[in-house]
Coordinates of C-alpha atoms in Angstrom, one line a residue:
Chain A
M1 CA 28.2 -12.9 -22.8
S2 CA 24.8 -13.9 -20.6
E3 CA 24.0 -11.4 -17.7
S4 CA 20.4 -9.8 -18.4
L5 CA 21.1 -5.9 -18.5
F6 CA 18.5 -3.5 -18.1
V7 CA 18.9 0.5 -19.8
G8 CA 17.1 3.4 -18.1
V9 CA 16.3 6.8 -19.1
D10 CA 16.0 9.7 -17.5
L11 CA 14.2 11.9 -19.8
G12 CA 14.3 15.5 -18.1
G13 CA 13.5 18.7 -19.6
T14 CA 16.8 20.1 -20.7
A15 CA 18.6 16.9 -19.8
I16 CA 18.5 12.6 -21.1
K17 CA 20.5 10.4 -18.8
V18 CA 20.5 7.0 -20.4
G19 CA 22.6 3.8 -17.9
L20 CA 23.0 0.3 -18.1
C21 CA 22.7 -1.5 -15.0
N22 CA 23.3 -5.1 -14.5
A23 CA 20.4 -7.8 -12.8
T24 CA 21.6 -6.6 -9.0
G25 CA 21.0 -2.7 -9.9
D26 CA 24.1 -1.6 -10.1
L27 CA 25.2 1.2 -12.3
L28 CA 27.3 -0.4 -14.9
R29 CA 27.6 3.4 -16.5
T30 CA 26.1 6.2 -17.8
Y31 CA 25.8 8.7 -21.3
E32 CA 24.0 12.2 -20.9
G33 CA 22.7 14.1 -23.9
P34 CA 20.8 17.1 -24.7
T35 CA 16.7 16.8 -24.8
Q36 CA 16.0 19.5 -27.8
A37 CA 12.2 19.8 -26.3
V38 CA 11.9 22.6 -29.0
D39 CA 11.9 20.9 -31.7
G40 CA 9.5 18.1 -31.2
A41 CA 8.1 14.6 -29.7
D42 CA 10.1 13.6 -32.4
A43 CA 13.0 14.5 -32.1
V44 CA 12.9 14.1 -28.5
L45 CA 12.5 10.4 -29.2
T46 CA 15.0 10.0 -31.6
N47 CA 17.3 11.5 -29.6
I48 CA 16.8 9.2 -26.2
A49 CA 17.0 6.2 -29.4
A50 CA 20.1 7.6 -30.3
Y51 CA 21.8 8.0 -26.5
V52 CA 20.7 4.4 -26.4
K53 CA 23.3 3.5 -29.0
E54 CA 25.7 5.1 -27.5
L55 CA 26.0 4.0 -24.3
V56 CA 25.5 -0.1 -25.9
P57 CA 26.4 0.2 -29.9
P58 CA 24.2 -2.2 -31.6
G59 CA 25.4 -5.3 -32.6
T60 CA 27.9 -6.5 -29.4
P61 CA 27.2 -8.8 -27.2
E62 CA 25.7 -6.5 -24.5
W63 CA 23.8 -5.2 -26.9
D64 CA 22.3 -9.0 -27.5
A65 CA 22.0 -8.7 -23.8
V66 CA 19.6 -5.6 -23.0
E67 CA 16.6 -6.9 -22.3
G68 CA 14.1 -3.5 -21.9
V69 CA 14.7 -0.2 -22.5
G70 CA 12.5 1.8 -19.2
I71 CA 11.8 5.3 -19.2
G72 CA 11.5 7.8 -15.9
I73 CA 9.1 10.6 -17.4
A74 CA 7.6 14.1 -15.5
G75 CA 3.7 13.7 -16.6
F76 CA 1.0 12.7 -16.4
L77 CA 1.1 8.4 -18.0
N78 CA -0.7 6.1 -19.2
I79 CA 2.2 3.5 -17.9
P80 CA 0.3 0.5 -18.8
E81 CA -0.8 0.9 -22.8
G82 CA 2.9 3.5 -22.6
I83 CA 0.9 6.6 -23.7
I84 CA 2.4 10.2 -22.3
D85 CA -1.0 12.2 -22.0
F86 CA 0.1 15.3 -21.4
S87 CA 4.4 16.0 -19.5
P88 CA 4.6 19.9 -18.4
N89 CA 7.8 20.3 -19.8
L90 CA 8.6 18.5 -23.2
P91 CA 6.1 18.8 -25.8
F92 CA 4.9 15.5 -25.3
K93 CA 0.4 14.7 -25.5
N94 CA -1.1 11.5 -26.1
V95 CA 2.0 10.0 -27.8
P96 CA 2.6 6.6 -27.6
V97 CA 5.8 6.5 -26.4
K98 CA 6.1 2.9 -25.6
Q99 CA 5.0 1.9 -29.0
I100 CA 7.1 5.2 -31.1
M101 CA 10.4 3.9 -28.9
E102 CA 10.0 0.2 -29.7
E103 CA 10.9 0.6 -32.9
K104 CA 13.5 3.2 -32.9
I105 CA 15.2 0.9 -29.9
G106 CA 14.3 -2.7 -30.8
K107 CA 13.8 -3.9 -27.3
P108 CA 11.3 -3.9 -25.3
V109 CA 10.3 -0.1 -23.4
K110 CA 8.3 0.8 -20.3
I111 CA 7.7 3.8 -19.1
N112 CA 6.2 5.1 -15.5
N113 CA 6.6 8.7 -13.5
D114 CA 10.2 10.4 -12.5
A115 CA 9.3 10.0 -9.1
N116 CA 8.3 6.2 -8.7
V117 CA 11.4 6.1 -11.2
A118 CA 13.1 7.4 -8.8
A119 CA 12.0 6.1 -6.1
L120 CA 12.8 2.2 -7.9
G121 CA 16.6 3.5 -7.8
E122 CA 16.7 3.8 -4.7
A123 CA 14.7 1.3 -3.3
W124 CA 16.2 -1.5 -5.4
G125 CA 20.4 -0.1 -6.4
G126 CA 20.6 2.4 -4.1
A127 CA 19.9 2.8 -0.1
G128 CA 17.2 0.3 -0.2
K129 CA 19.6 -2.4 -1.3
N130 CA 18.4 -4.8 0.9
V131 CA 15.5 -4.9 2.4
Q132 CA 12.3 -5.7 0.5
H133 CA 9.5 -3.0 1.9
C134 CA 10.5 0.7 1.2
V135 CA 9.4 3.5 1.1
C136 CA 11.3 7.5 0.0
Y137 CA 10.4 11.0 0.3
T138 CA 12.1 12.9 -2.0
L139 CA 12.3 16.6 -0.9
G140 CA 12.4 19.0 -3.7
T141 CA 10.7 22.3 -5.1
G142 CA 7.7 19.2 -4.1
V143 CA 8.1 16.9 -1.7
G144 CA 8.0 13.2 -3.9
G145 CA 7.5 10.0 -2.8
G146 CA 7.0 6.3 -3.8
I147 CA 6.3 2.7 -1.7
I148 CA 8.0 -0.9 -2.2
L149 CA 6.4 -3.4 -1.4
H150 CA 8.0 -7.0 -1.7
N151 CA 11.0 -5.3 -3.5
R152 CA 8.3 -3.8 -6.7
L153 CA 6.8 -0.5 -7.2
I154 CA 3.0 0.1 -6.1
E155 CA 1.6 1.8 -8.1
G156 CA -2.7 2.1 -6.4
S157 CA -5.5 1.8 -8.6
T158 CA -4.6 5.6 -10.7
G159 CA -1.5 5.8 -10.6
M160 CA -1.0 8.0 -7.3
A161 CA 0.3 5.8 -4.9
G162 CA 3.3 7.1 -2.9
E163 CA 2.4 10.7 -3.8
L164 CA 3.1 11.5 -0.6
G165 CA 3.8 15.1 -0.7
H166 CA -0.4 15.3 -0.9
M167 CA -0.7 13.7 2.1
S168 CA -3.0 16.8 3.7
I169 CA -1.7 16.7 7.2
V170 CA -0.9 19.8 8.7
A171 CA -2.7 21.2 11.6
D172 CA -6.4 23.6 10.3
L173 CA -4.3 26.6 12.2
E174 CA -1.7 26.7 9.7
A175 CA -2.9 25.4 6.8
I176 CA -2.3 26.8 3.2
Q177 CA -3.6 25.5 -0.3
C178 CA -0.7 23.6 -1.8
G179 CA -0.5 24.0 -5.6
C180 CA -2.6 20.9 -5.8
G181 CA -6.4 22.4 -4.8
K182 CA -6.3 20.7 -1.6
M183 CA -5.2 22.5 1.9
G184 CA -2.5 21.6 4.2
C185 CA -0.4 18.9 1.9
L186 CA 2.8 17.7 3.4
E187 CA 4.3 19.9 0.8
T188 CA 3.3 22.8 1.8
V189 CA 5.3 22.5 4.7
S190 CA 8.7 20.7 3.8
S191 CA 8.9 20.6 0.4
A192 CA 12.3 23.3 -0.5
T193 CA 9.4 25.2 -1.2
G194 CA 7.6 25.4 1.7
I195 CA 10.7 26.1 3.7
I196 CA 11.4 29.1 1.3
R197 CA 7.6 30.4 1.8
M198 CA 8.0 30.1 5.3
A199 CA 11.5 32.2 6.3
K200 CA 9.9 34.7 3.9
D201 CA 6.9 34.9 5.9
A202 CA 8.6 35.4 9.5
V203 CA 10.8 38.0 7.2
A204 CA 8.0 39.9 6.4
R205 CA 6.4 39.6 10.0
G206 CA 9.5 41.5 11.5
D207 CA 10.8 38.4 13.5
R208 CA 13.3 38.8 15.1
T209 CA 16.3 36.8 12.6
S210 CA 19.2 36.6 10.3
L211 CA 17.2 35.7 7.5
S212 CA 16.6 38.9 7.1
F213 CA 19.8 39.9 6.0
V214 CA 20.4 37.2 2.8
E215 CA 22.1 38.4 0.2
G216 CA 20.0 37.7 -3.1
E217 CA 17.2 35.1 -3.2
L218 CA 16.3 33.5 -0.1
T219 CA 17.1 28.7 -0.4
A220 CA 16.4 26.6 1.7
K221 CA 20.1 26.1 1.9
D222 CA 19.9 29.8 4.0
V223 CA 17.2 28.4 6.3
F224 CA 18.9 24.9 7.4
D225 CA 22.5 27.3 7.6
A226 CA 20.8 30.1 10.4
A227 CA 18.7 27.2 12.1
K228 CA 22.3 25.0 12.9
G229 CA 24.3 28.4 13.5
G230 CA 21.4 29.3 16.1
D231 CA 19.3 31.2 14.3
E232 CA 15.7 30.5 16.1
V233 CA 12.9 31.9 13.7
A234 CA 15.1 29.9 11.5
Q235 CA 15.0 26.4 13.8
R236 CA 10.8 27.0 14.0
I237 CA 11.2 26.6 10.7
V238 CA 13.0 23.5 10.2
S239 CA 11.4 21.7 13.4
R240 CA 8.3 22.3 11.6
A241 CA 9.5 21.1 8.3
A242 CA 10.9 18.0 10.0
F243 CA 7.7 18.0 12.5
Y244 CA 5.6 16.7 9.7
L245 CA 7.9 14.5 7.5
G246 CA 7.8 12.4 11.2
K247 CA 4.3 12.7 11.7
S248 CA 3.2 11.5 7.8
M249 CA 6.0 8.7 8.6
A250 CA 4.1 7.6 11.3
A251 CA 0.7 6.8 9.3
V252 CA 3.0 5.8 6.2
A253 CA 4.4 3.1 9.2
V254 CA 0.7 1.9 10.1
V255 CA -0.3 1.9 6.4
V256 CA 2.0 -0.4 4.8
N257 CA 5.2 -0.6 8.1
P258 CA 8.1 -0.2 6.1
Q259 CA 11.0 -0.7 7.1
R260 CA 13.1 2.4 5.6
F261 CA 12.6 5.1 5.0
I262 CA 14.8 7.0 2.6
I263 CA 15.3 10.3 2.1
G264 CA 15.8 12.1 -1.1
G265 CA 16.2 15.9 -2.5
G266 CA 18.2 18.7 -2.0
V267 CA 16.5 19.6 1.5
S268 CA 17.9 16.0 2.6
K269 CA 21.2 17.4 1.9
A270 CA 20.5 19.1 5.1
G271 CA 22.3 15.6 6.8
D272 CA 21.7 14.8 10.6
F273 CA 20.3 18.6 11.6
L274 CA 17.1 17.0 9.5
F275 CA 17.4 13.5 9.8
A276 CA 17.3 13.2 14.0
Q277 CA 14.1 16.1 14.1
I278 CA 12.5 13.8 11.5
R279 CA 13.5 11.1 13.5
E280 CA 12.5 12.3 16.9
V281 CA 9.1 12.5 16.1
F282 CA 8.5 9.9 14.3
H283 CA 9.5 7.5 17.1
K284 CA 7.8 9.4 18.7
L285 CA 3.9 9.0 17.2
T286 CA 4.3 5.3 16.0
P287 CA 3.4 2.2 18.2
D288 CA 6.2 0.9 19.0
N289 CA 5.7 -2.4 16.8
A290 CA 5.7 -0.3 14.0
Q291 CA 8.9 1.4 14.5
A292 CA 10.5 -1.8 15.6
G293 CA 14.0 -2.1 12.9
V294 CA 12.0 0.7 10.7
E295 CA 15.4 3.2 9.8
I296 CA 15.3 6.6 8.7
V297 CA 18.3 7.2 5.9
S298 CA 19.3 9.3 3.6
A299 CA 18.9 8.4 -0.5
E300 CA 22.4 7.1 -2.0
L301 CA 22.3 7.4 -5.4
G302 CA 21.4 11.1 -6.1
N303 CA 21.0 12.3 -9.5
N304 CA 21.1 8.9 -10.5
A305 CA 18.4 7.4 -8.7
G306 CA 16.2 8.4 -12.3
V307 CA 18.3 5.9 -14.5
V308 CA 18.8 3.3 -12.0
G309 CA 14.9 2.9 -11.4
A310 CA 14.3 3.6 -14.9
A311 CA 15.7 0.2 -16.0
G312 CA 14.6 -1.3 -12.4
L313 CA 11.0 -1.1 -14.2
F314 CA 11.5 -4.7 -15.8
L315 CA 12.1 -6.6 -12.7
R316 CA 10.3 -4.4 -10.1
A317 CA 7.5 -2.5 -11.7
Chain B
M1 CA -15.7 -33.1 -8.4
S2 CA -12.6 -31.1 -8.7
E3 CA -12.9 -27.8 -7.6
S4 CA -10.5 -26.2 -5.2
L5 CA -12.5 -26.3 -1.6
F6 CA -10.4 -24.1 1.2
V7 CA -11.8 -24.2 4.7
G8 CA -11.3 -20.4 7.2
V9 CA -11.1 -20.7 11.7
D10 CA -12.4 -17.9 13.1
L11 CA -10.7 -18.6 16.3
G12 CA -12.2 -16.4 19.8
G13 CA -12.5 -16.3 23.0
T14 CA -15.3 -17.7 23.8
A15 CA -17.3 -19.8 20.0
I16 CA -15.1 -21.0 17.1
K17 CA -16.8 -20.5 14.0
V18 CA -15.6 -23.1 10.8
G19 CA -16.8 -21.9 7.0
L20 CA -15.7 -24.1 3.6
C21 CA -15.0 -21.2 1.1
N22 CA -15.0 -22.0 -3.2
A23 CA -11.9 -20.4 -5.2
T24 CA -13.7 -17.1 -5.5
G25 CA -14.3 -16.6 -2.2
D26 CA -18.1 -17.8 -1.8
L27 CA -19.0 -19.1 1.8
L28 CA -21.2 -22.4 0.8
R29 CA -21.5 -22.9 4.9
T30 CA -20.9 -23.0 8.5
Y31 CA -20.0 -25.0 11.4
E32 CA -19.3 -23.2 15.5
G33 CA -19.2 -24.5 18.0
P34 CA -17.6 -23.7 21.6
T35 CA -13.9 -22.9 22.4
Q36 CA -13.8 -24.2 26.0
A37 CA -10.1 -22.0 26.6
V38 CA -10.6 -22.4 30.8
D39 CA -9.4 -26.5 28.8
G40 CA -5.8 -24.9 27.5
A41 CA -4.3 -24.9 24.2
D42 CA -4.6 -28.5 23.1
A43 CA -8.6 -28.4 24.1
V44 CA -8.9 -25.0 21.8
L45 CA -7.1 -27.0 19.1
T46 CA -8.2 -30.6 19.6
N47 CA -12.0 -28.6 19.1
I48 CA -11.6 -26.7 16.0
A49 CA -9.7 -29.8 14.3
A50 CA -13.3 -31.7 15.6
Y51 CA -15.4 -28.6 14.1
V52 CA -13.4 -28.6 11.0
K53 CA -14.1 -32.2 10.6
E54 CA -17.9 -31.7 11.5
L55 CA -17.2 -29.1 8.8
V56 CA -16.2 -31.2 6.1
P57 CA -16.3 -34.9 7.0
P58 CA -13.4 -37.0 6.3
G59 CA -12.8 -39.1 4.0
T60 CA -16.1 -36.6 1.5
P61 CA -14.7 -35.9 -2.3
E62 CA -15.2 -32.8 -0.6
W63 CA -12.5 -33.5 2.4
D64 CA -10.1 -34.0 -0.4
A65 CA -10.7 -31.3 -2.4
V66 CA -9.9 -28.7 0.4
E67 CA -6.6 -28.0 -0.2
G68 CA -5.7 -25.9 3.1
V69 CA -7.2 -24.7 6.7
G70 CA -7.0 -20.5 7.7
I71 CA -7.1 -19.5 11.1
G72 CA -7.8 -15.8 12.0
I73 CA -6.3 -15.4 15.6
A74 CA -6.6 -12.5 17.7
G75 CA -2.8 -12.0 19.0
F76 CA 0.9 -11.4 18.7
L77 CA 1.8 -14.2 15.4
N78 CA 4.5 -15.3 13.6
I79 CA 2.9 -15.8 11.0
P80 CA 5.7 -17.1 8.2
E81 CA 6.0 -19.6 11.5
G82 CA 2.0 -20.5 12.2
I83 CA 3.2 -19.8 16.3
I84 CA 0.9 -17.8 18.4
D85 CA 3.6 -15.7 20.6
F86 CA 0.8 -14.1 23.1
S87 CA -2.8 -13.7 23.1
P88 CA -4.7 -11.8 25.0
N89 CA -7.8 -13.0 25.4
L90 CA -6.9 -17.8 24.8
P91 CA -4.7 -19.5 26.6
F92 CA -1.6 -19.4 23.8
K93 CA 1.8 -18.7 24.5
N94 CA 4.7 -20.1 21.8
V95 CA 2.5 -22.3 20.9
P96 CA 3.4 -23.7 17.5
V97 CA -0.5 -23.7 15.8
K98 CA 0.6 -24.4 12.1
Q99 CA 2.3 -27.7 13.0
I100 CA 0.5 -29.1 16.4
M101 CA -2.9 -28.4 13.4
E102 CA -1.4 -30.0 10.0
E103 CA -0.7 -33.0 12.3
K104 CA -4.3 -33.3 13.7
I105 CA -5.8 -32.3 10.8
G106 CA -3.3 -33.6 7.8
K107 CA -4.1 -30.3 5.4
P108 CA -2.0 -28.1 5.1
V109 CA -2.5 -24.5 8.1
K110 CA -1.9 -20.3 7.3
I111 CA -2.4 -18.7 10.7
N112 CA -2.8 -14.3 10.3
N113 CA -4.4 -11.4 12.6
D114 CA -7.9 -11.6 13.3
A115 CA -8.4 -7.4 11.9
N116 CA -6.2 -8.8 8.3
V117 CA -8.3 -11.4 7.6
A118 CA -11.3 -10.0 8.1
A119 CA -10.4 -7.1 5.8
L120 CA -9.6 -10.3 3.1
G121 CA -12.3 -11.8 3.4
E122 CA -14.2 -8.3 2.9
A123 CA -11.4 -7.8 0.0
W124 CA -11.9 -11.2 -1.6
G125 CA -15.6 -12.6 -0.9
G126 CA -17.9 -9.7 0.1
A127 CA -18.0 -5.6 -0.9
G128 CA -14.3 -5.9 -2.5
K129 CA -15.2 -9.2 -4.5
N130 CA -14.5 -7.3 -7.7
V131 CA -11.9 -4.3 -7.1
Q132 CA -7.6 -5.3 -6.7
H133 CA -7.0 -2.5 -4.1
C134 CA -9.1 -2.2 -1.2
V135 CA -8.8 -1.3 1.9
C136 CA -11.1 -1.9 5.3
Y137 CA -11.7 -0.3 8.6
T138 CA -13.3 -2.6 11.2
L139 CA -15.1 0.8 13.9
G140 CA -15.8 -1.4 16.9
T141 CA -14.6 -1.6 20.5
G142 CA -10.7 -0.3 18.2
V143 CA -10.4 0.1 15.0
G144 CA -8.8 -2.3 13.0
G145 CA -7.8 -2.3 9.6
G146 CA -6.4 -4.3 6.5
I147 CA -5.1 -3.1 3.2
I148 CA -5.8 -5.1 -0.1
L149 CA -3.5 -4.6 -3.0
H150 CA -2.9 -6.1 -6.5
N151 CA -5.7 -9.1 -3.9
R152 CA -3.4 -9.5 -1.7
L153 CA -3.6 -8.6 1.8
I154 CA -0.2 -6.5 2.6
E155 CA 1.6 -7.4 6.7
G156 CA 4.6 -5.1 5.9
S157 CA 8.1 -5.8 7.8
T158 CA 6.7 -6.3 11.3
G159 CA 3.2 -7.3 10.7
M160 CA 2.1 -3.9 11.4
A161 CA 0.4 -2.9 7.4
G162 CA -3.1 -1.9 8.1
E163 CA -3.3 -0.7 11.8
L164 CA -4.8 1.9 10.8
G165 CA -5.9 2.7 13.5
H166 CA -3.2 3.4 15.2
M167 CA -2.5 6.3 12.6
S168 CA -1.5 9.3 14.6
I169 CA -4.2 12.0 13.3
V170 CA -5.6 13.1 16.2
A171 CA -5.7 17.8 16.2
D172 CA -2.8 18.3 18.8
L173 CA -4.5 20.0 21.5
E174 CA -7.4 17.8 21.5
A175 CA -4.8 14.7 21.4
I176 CA -5.1 12.0 24.5
Q177 CA -3.3 8.5 25.3
C178 CA -4.2 5.4 23.8
G179 CA -4.3 2.2 25.3
C180 CA -0.7 1.3 22.5
G181 CA 0.7 4.7 24.8
K182 CA 1.2 7.2 22.1
M183 CA -0.8 9.8 22.2
G184 CA -3.8 10.5 19.2
C185 CA -4.7 7.6 17.5
L186 CA -7.9 7.5 15.1
E187 CA -9.3 5.2 17.5
T188 CA -8.8 7.1 20.7
V189 CA -12.6 8.7 18.4
S190 CA -13.3 6.4 16.2
S191 CA -14.3 3.4 17.6
A192 CA -17.8 2.6 19.7
T193 CA -14.7 3.4 22.6
G194 CA -13.7 6.6 21.5
I195 CA -17.5 7.7 20.7
I196 CA -18.4 6.7 24.3
R197 CA -15.7 8.4 25.9
M198 CA -16.7 11.8 24.4
A199 CA -20.4 11.4 25.0
K200 CA -19.4 10.4 28.7
D201 CA -16.7 13.7 29.0
A202 CA -19.8 16.0 27.4
V203 CA -22.1 14.5 30.1
A204 CA -20.0 14.8 32.6
R205 CA -19.2 18.7 32.3
G206 CA -22.7 19.3 32.3
D207 CA -22.8 19.9 27.7
R208 CA -27.0 20.3 27.5
T209 CA -27.7 17.1 25.1
S210 CA -29.9 13.9 25.8
L211 CA -27.4 12.0 25.9
S212 CA -27.4 12.7 29.5
F213 CA -30.9 11.2 29.8
V214 CA -29.8 8.0 28.9
E215 CA -30.6 5.0 31.0
G216 CA -27.5 2.1 31.8
E217 CA -24.6 2.2 30.5
L218 CA -24.1 4.3 27.4
T219 CA -23.5 3.2 23.6
A220 CA -22.4 4.2 20.3
K221 CA -25.9 3.8 19.2
D222 CA -27.0 5.9 22.2
V223 CA -24.6 8.6 20.4
F224 CA -25.7 8.3 16.8
D225 CA -29.3 8.3 17.9
A226 CA -29.4 10.7 19.3
A227 CA -27.0 12.5 16.7
K228 CA -29.9 11.6 14.2
G229 CA -32.6 13.4 16.6
G230 CA -30.8 16.4 16.1
D231 CA -29.2 16.6 19.7
E232 CA -26.2 18.8 18.5
V233 CA -23.4 17.6 20.9
A234 CA -24.9 14.2 19.8
Q235 CA -23.9 15.4 16.6
R236 CA -21.1 17.0 17.2
I237 CA -19.1 14.0 18.4
V238 CA -20.4 12.0 15.3
S239 CA -18.8 14.1 13.2
R240 CA -15.5 14.2 14.7
A241 CA -15.4 10.7 14.8
A242 CA -16.6 11.2 11.1
F243 CA -13.8 14.0 9.9
Y244 CA -10.7 11.7 11.5
L245 CA -11.9 8.3 9.5
G246 CA -12.1 10.7 6.3
K247 CA -8.5 12.5 7.5
S248 CA -7.1 9.1 7.3
M249 CA -9.0 7.6 4.2
A250 CA -6.9 10.8 2.5
A251 CA -3.7 10.3 4.2
V252 CA -4.0 6.9 3.2
A253 CA -5.2 7.5 -0.8
V254 CA -1.8 8.8 -1.1
V255 CA 0.6 5.7 0.5
V256 CA -1.2 3.1 -1.6
N257 CA -4.3 4.8 -3.6
P258 CA -6.8 1.8 -3.4
Q259 CA -9.8 2.4 -5.8
R260 CA -12.5 1.3 -2.9
F261 CA -12.5 1.7 1.4
I262 CA -14.8 -0.8 2.8
I263 CA -15.9 0.1 6.1
G264 CA -17.5 -2.6 8.9
G265 CA -17.8 -3.7 12.8
G266 CA -20.4 -2.4 15.1
V267 CA -19.9 1.3 14.3
S268 CA -20.5 1.1 10.6
K269 CA -24.6 0.3 11.3
A270 CA -24.8 4.0 11.7
G271 CA -24.9 3.6 7.8
D272 CA -25.2 6.6 5.8
F273 CA -25.2 9.0 8.3
L274 CA -22.4 8.5 9.2
F275 CA -20.9 7.7 5.8
A276 CA -22.2 10.6 4.4
Q277 CA -20.4 13.0 6.6
I278 CA -16.6 10.6 6.2
R279 CA -17.2 11.3 2.3
E280 CA -17.5 14.9 2.5
V281 CA -14.0 14.7 4.8
F282 CA -12.1 12.4 2.1
H283 CA -13.8 14.4 -1.1
K284 CA -12.5 17.9 1.2
L285 CA -9.0 16.8 1.7
T286 CA -7.7 13.7 -1.2
P287 CA -5.9 15.6 -4.3
D288 CA -8.5 14.9 -7.6
N289 CA -6.2 12.2 -9.4
A290 CA -6.7 10.0 -6.1
Q291 CA -10.5 9.8 -5.3
A292 CA -11.5 9.2 -8.4
G293 CA -13.6 6.3 -8.9
V294 CA -12.5 5.9 -5.6
E295 CA -16.0 4.3 -3.6
I296 CA -16.0 4.0 0.3
V297 CA -19.2 1.7 0.9
S298 CA -20.1 -0.9 4.2
A299 CA -18.6 -4.0 4.7
E300 CA -21.3 -7.4 3.4
L301 CA -19.9 -10.1 5.3
G302 CA -21.0 -9.4 9.3
N303 CA -19.1 -12.2 11.7
N304 CA -18.5 -14.0 8.4
A305 CA -15.5 -12.1 7.4
G306 CA -13.1 -13.6 9.4
V307 CA -14.0 -17.2 8.2
V308 CA -13.7 -16.2 4.9
G309 CA -10.7 -14.5 5.1
A310 CA -9.2 -17.4 7.1
A311 CA -10.2 -19.2 4.2
G312 CA -8.5 -16.7 1.7
L313 CA -5.6 -17.1 3.1
F314 CA -4.3 -19.5 0.5
L315 CA -4.8 -17.8 -2.3
R316 CA -4.1 -14.0 -1.1
A317 CA -1.9 -14.0 1.6

């Protein structure tokens, strides 16, 4: 058993998922357990170590082949030193996770933020498997992103590379303030939250739309379903979300000129209905040489992108 | 004499400039001669070889220390293979420059496009000397750009990385078609050409401005001078050029998150009058974490950026 193996950890607020990958980004198996965040940081870290050892029992040849454990975390991190400065949904404040976990596991540990890690997972073991330069968008509650150039994750000078949801791109007259404090960020229109907000605004102002008759809380899926069914108000909302996504990709195309855009997250489940509109805008706004051969495709790994990318931190970050 | 040396060539339509750099990007000396483009590709390449040998005489210890010769060229290039596919102002079509020049000079040769090379020069030996991640804008007839991450030039999947002048960014209602065929590119408003166009439009439609009384062809400098002197029409044109530059930098900041933006080219001579406006927009539109510590500074090397960057191709591309 001489092939190198890598463990990835997706540390969430309620569950911890761990996965084992080979050196080419294939996910061999996963294990999952509760985070138990209420018990504090040390309990959470002890759980991670326990789940890793469930995944790969110490003393086995597989254990010996594990070169490192990568952890993806939502929060503000000091990545080089492996410290969680602060996490919005975990009981961590200035915790030297890398150091503690290396002691608990006895393997090298790296940490990185969850959006970067998910992007790296798709690039390394998913929809970007055979391309060197790709850019990932995750369309969920917000819009996350990640940039992979020459097969490596780009972090930038303050770790903000690939924060595509905060590109200020919405036309001035339609721009609203984003949670980050700035005006007109992409995620104010192209996230699930943005789509729902536009739908609620339309209902509230009395636009003639089937969305007025949806029972319970409106979801982004309701908006896509209505749009696919011919509802013009819903179609306008979807085209707006798609327009700004395509426009942001046109900007990204002349900055880093990727070969592939990979779109994941809940909103991407709208599928080709959404993708076709994004592609149309991208093709309209991007210089020919920067769109030649560029593909806009769906993510492939779903919820496993996080563990795969965390495992990939040892080869690709 | 064991320190490595590098030669850079700036191949222009009328003149060829060659320069000698040490391994830390300092320009030791330059030599310049005519291109003689009318005599055809082989004559031009023979001239390059002659000027390089004037700069560093063969047989000297310095010559032995030269590790390679980099050439910056305006045109469509096959960079990995070192071929000029086509150049708008030079008599080259499918010319294997790398191979021919390696035979003529007896040293390894690399080629790259002039905008990338100028950016690399500023990053390596100029205003970016002590930073790892920087983004350069060259504001001249067009708007050129270049991205340097981890001290290396980013080329992208089709060589279009850093083509910042073709970011589609101008608001729809004001967008005009760019020479590249697309609408609303940055260079339609923020290049010297764009500034002059806006000024001519203002004069033609009878706006009340001192620009109507400029004798001879209007220049971008006329517009800046009028704006500095209090002319409101000229001020509006300058703010528009600055607004879209700052907005494009805000976009770049969440894609690659550089530590420094370097602005060069003729238009940048407007100095702090222009820079202050760009910084204001950048600060307004960029998330706090992506603007923390980020500087927007003037290029330092002027016309030498090309030779320095070409020399840098061996260490930084």
